[in-house]
Short mmCIF file of C-alpha atoms in Angstrom, two decimals:
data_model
loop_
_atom_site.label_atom_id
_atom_site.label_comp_id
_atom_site.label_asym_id
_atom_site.label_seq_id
_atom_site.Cartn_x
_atom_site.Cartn_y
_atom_site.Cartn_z
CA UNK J 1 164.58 184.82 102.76
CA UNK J 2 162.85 181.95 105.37
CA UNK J 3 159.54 182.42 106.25
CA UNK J 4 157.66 182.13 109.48
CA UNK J 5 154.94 180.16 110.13
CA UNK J 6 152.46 182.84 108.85
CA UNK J 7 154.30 183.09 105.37
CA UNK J 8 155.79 186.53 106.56
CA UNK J 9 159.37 187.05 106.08
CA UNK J 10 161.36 185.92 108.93
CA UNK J 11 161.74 188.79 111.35
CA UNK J 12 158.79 190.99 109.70
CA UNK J 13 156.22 191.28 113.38
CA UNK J 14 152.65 190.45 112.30
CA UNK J 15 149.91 190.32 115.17
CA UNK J 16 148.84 187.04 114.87
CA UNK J 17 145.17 187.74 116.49
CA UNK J 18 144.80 190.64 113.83
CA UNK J 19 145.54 187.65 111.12
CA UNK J 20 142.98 185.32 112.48
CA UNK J 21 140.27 188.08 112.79
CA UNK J 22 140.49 188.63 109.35
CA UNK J 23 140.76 185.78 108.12
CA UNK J 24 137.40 184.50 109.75
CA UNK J 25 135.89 187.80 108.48
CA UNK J 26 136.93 187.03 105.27
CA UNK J 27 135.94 183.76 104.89
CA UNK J 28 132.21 184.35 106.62
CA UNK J 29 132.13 186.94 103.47
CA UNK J 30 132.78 184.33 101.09
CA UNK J 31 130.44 181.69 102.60
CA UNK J 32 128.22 184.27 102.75
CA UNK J 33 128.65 184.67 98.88
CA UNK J 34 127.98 180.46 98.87
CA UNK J 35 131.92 179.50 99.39
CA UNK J 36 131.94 176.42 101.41
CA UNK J 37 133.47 177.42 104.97
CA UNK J 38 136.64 175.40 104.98
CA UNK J 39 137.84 176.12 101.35
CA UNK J 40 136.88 180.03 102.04
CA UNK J 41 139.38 179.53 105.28
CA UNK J 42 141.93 178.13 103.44
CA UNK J 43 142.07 180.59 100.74
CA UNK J 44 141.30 183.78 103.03
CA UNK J 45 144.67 181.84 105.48
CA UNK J 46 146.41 182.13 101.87
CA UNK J 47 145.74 185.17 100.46
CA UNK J 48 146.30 187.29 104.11
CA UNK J 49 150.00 185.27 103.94
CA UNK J 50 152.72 187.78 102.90
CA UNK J 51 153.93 184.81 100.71
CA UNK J 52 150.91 183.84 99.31
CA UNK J 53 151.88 180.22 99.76
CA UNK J 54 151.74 177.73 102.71
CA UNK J 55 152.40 173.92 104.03
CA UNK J 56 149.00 171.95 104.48
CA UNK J 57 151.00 171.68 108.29
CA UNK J 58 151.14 175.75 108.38
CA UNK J 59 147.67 175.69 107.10
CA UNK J 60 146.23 173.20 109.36
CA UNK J 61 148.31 174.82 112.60
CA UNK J 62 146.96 178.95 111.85
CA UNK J 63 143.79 177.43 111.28
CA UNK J 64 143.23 174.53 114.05
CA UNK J 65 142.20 171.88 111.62
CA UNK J 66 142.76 168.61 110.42
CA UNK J 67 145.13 167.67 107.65
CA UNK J 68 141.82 166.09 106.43
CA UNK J 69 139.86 169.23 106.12
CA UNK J 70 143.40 171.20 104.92
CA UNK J 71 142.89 168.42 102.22
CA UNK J 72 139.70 168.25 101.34
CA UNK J 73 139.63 172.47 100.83
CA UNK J 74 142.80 172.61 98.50
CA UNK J 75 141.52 169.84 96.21
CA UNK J 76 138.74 171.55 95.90
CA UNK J 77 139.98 175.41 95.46
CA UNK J 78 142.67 173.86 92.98
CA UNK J 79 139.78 172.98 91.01
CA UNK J 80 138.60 176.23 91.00
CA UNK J 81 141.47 177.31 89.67
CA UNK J 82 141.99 179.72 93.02
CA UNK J 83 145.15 177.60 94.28
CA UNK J 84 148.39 175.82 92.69
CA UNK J 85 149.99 173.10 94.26
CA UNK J 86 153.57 173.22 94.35
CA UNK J 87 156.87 171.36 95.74
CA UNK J 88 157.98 173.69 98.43
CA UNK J 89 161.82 173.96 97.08
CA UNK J 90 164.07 171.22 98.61
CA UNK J 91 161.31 169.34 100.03
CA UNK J 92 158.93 166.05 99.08
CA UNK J 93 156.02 168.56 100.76
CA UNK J 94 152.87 170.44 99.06
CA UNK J 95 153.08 174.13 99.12
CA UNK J 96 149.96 176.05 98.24
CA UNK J 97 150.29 179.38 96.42
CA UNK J 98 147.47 181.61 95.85
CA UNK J 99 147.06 182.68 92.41
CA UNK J 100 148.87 186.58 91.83
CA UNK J 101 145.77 187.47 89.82
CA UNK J 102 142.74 184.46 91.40
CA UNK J 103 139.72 186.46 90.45
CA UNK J 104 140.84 186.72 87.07
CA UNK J 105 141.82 183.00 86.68
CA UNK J 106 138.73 181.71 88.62
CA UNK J 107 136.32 183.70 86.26
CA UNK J 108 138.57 183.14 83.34
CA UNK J 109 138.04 179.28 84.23
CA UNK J 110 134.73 179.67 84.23
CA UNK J 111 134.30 179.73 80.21
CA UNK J 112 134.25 176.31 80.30
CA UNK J 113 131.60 176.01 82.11
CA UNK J 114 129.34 178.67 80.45
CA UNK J 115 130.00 176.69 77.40
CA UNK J 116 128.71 173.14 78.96
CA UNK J 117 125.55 175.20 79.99
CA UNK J 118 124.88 176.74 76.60
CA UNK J 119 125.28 173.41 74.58
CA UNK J 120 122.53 171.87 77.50
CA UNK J 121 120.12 174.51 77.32
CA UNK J 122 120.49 174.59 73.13
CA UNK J 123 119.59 170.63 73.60
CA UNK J 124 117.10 172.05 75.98
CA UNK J 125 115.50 173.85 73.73
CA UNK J 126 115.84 171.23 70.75
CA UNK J 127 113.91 168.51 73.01
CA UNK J 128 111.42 171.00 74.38
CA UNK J 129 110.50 173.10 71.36
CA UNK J 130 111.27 176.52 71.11
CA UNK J 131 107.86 177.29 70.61
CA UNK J 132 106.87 175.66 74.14
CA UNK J 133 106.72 177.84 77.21
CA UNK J 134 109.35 175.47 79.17
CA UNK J 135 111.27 176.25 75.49
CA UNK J 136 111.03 179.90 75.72
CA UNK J 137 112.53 179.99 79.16
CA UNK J 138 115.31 177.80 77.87
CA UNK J 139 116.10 180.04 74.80
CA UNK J 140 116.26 183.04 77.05
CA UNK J 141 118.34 181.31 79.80
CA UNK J 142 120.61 179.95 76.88
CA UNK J 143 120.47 184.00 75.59
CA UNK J 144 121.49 185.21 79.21
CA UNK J 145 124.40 183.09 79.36
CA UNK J 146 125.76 183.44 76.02
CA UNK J 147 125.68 187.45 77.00
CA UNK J 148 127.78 186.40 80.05
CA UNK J 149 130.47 184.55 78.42
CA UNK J 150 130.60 187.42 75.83
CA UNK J 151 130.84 190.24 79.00
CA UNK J 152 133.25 188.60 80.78
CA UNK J 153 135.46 188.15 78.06
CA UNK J 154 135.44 191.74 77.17
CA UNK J 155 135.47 192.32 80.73
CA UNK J 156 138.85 190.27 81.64
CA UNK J 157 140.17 192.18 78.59
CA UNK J 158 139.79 195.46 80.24
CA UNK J 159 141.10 193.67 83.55
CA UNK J 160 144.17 192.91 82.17
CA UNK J 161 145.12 196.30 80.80
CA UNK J 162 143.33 197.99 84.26
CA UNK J 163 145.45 195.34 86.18
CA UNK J 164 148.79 196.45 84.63
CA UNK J 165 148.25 200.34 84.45
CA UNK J 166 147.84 199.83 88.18
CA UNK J 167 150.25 197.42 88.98
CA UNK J 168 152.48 196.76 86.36
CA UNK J 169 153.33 193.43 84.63
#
């Protein structure tokens, strides 16, 4: 079915101001939360889409912005893991699709980066001494983290069975 320009389905009546206002909402939440503004825009423009997916043109035209700044947000939410860039069907343009599940996939994403932080602070507390004070608050940094990464596993586990008792596959 086409699509208007808000990623409704052609016909459906959204109010357009209602959109915007939550949007901005939304996005002052998650700079609030230490987003940067225009990728919490972008992905707040996204997510309140009823397809989930937009043009960097649709994006740049709800939101008044440059195809610079449209840009410069998606790169960076891709590498979050909170966006995919796709071919819109029939077309040589970018679509952008929020992720069905983007909490789960941009904490799922973030194993890697627990990791890099536990091998640092282990070399942390190699090079300081474990017996040092500055090694001490390594080793209990390094401790906190590896208790993280094991949480949040557990935790996406339960997600995922939560996720589909509520919602299905």
């Amino acid at each position: 079915m086409p699509k208007g320009s808000d990623g409704s389905a052609e016909g459906t009546r959204r109010d357009d101001e209602v959109v915007s206002r939550f949007v901005e909402q939304f996005a002052a939440q998650l700079v609030e939360a230490g987003m940067a503004r225009m990728p919490a825009r972008i992905f707040a423009a996204l997510l309140a889409s009823d397809s989930g997916a937009l043009t960097s043109a649709e994006l740049g035209k709800q939101l008044q912005v440059s195809p610079a700044a449209v840009s410069g947000a998606v790169r960076y939410l891709t590498q979050q893991h909170m966006v995919a860039r796709e071919r819109e069907p029939g077309s040589r343009r970018d679509l952008f699709r929020v992720h069905s599940n983007q909490w789960y996939e941009a904490l799922a994403n973030r194993d890697g980066v627990l990791k890099r932080w536990e091998s640092a602070l282990r070399d942390g507390v190699s090079s300081l001494g474990a017996d040092t004070p500055a090694g001490r608050r390594m080793a209990e940094t390094l401790a906190f983290f590896e208790f993280v990464e094991h949480e949040l596993v557990a935790m996406l586990d339960r997600w995922r069975v939560h996720r589909e008792t509520l919602f299905g596959k």
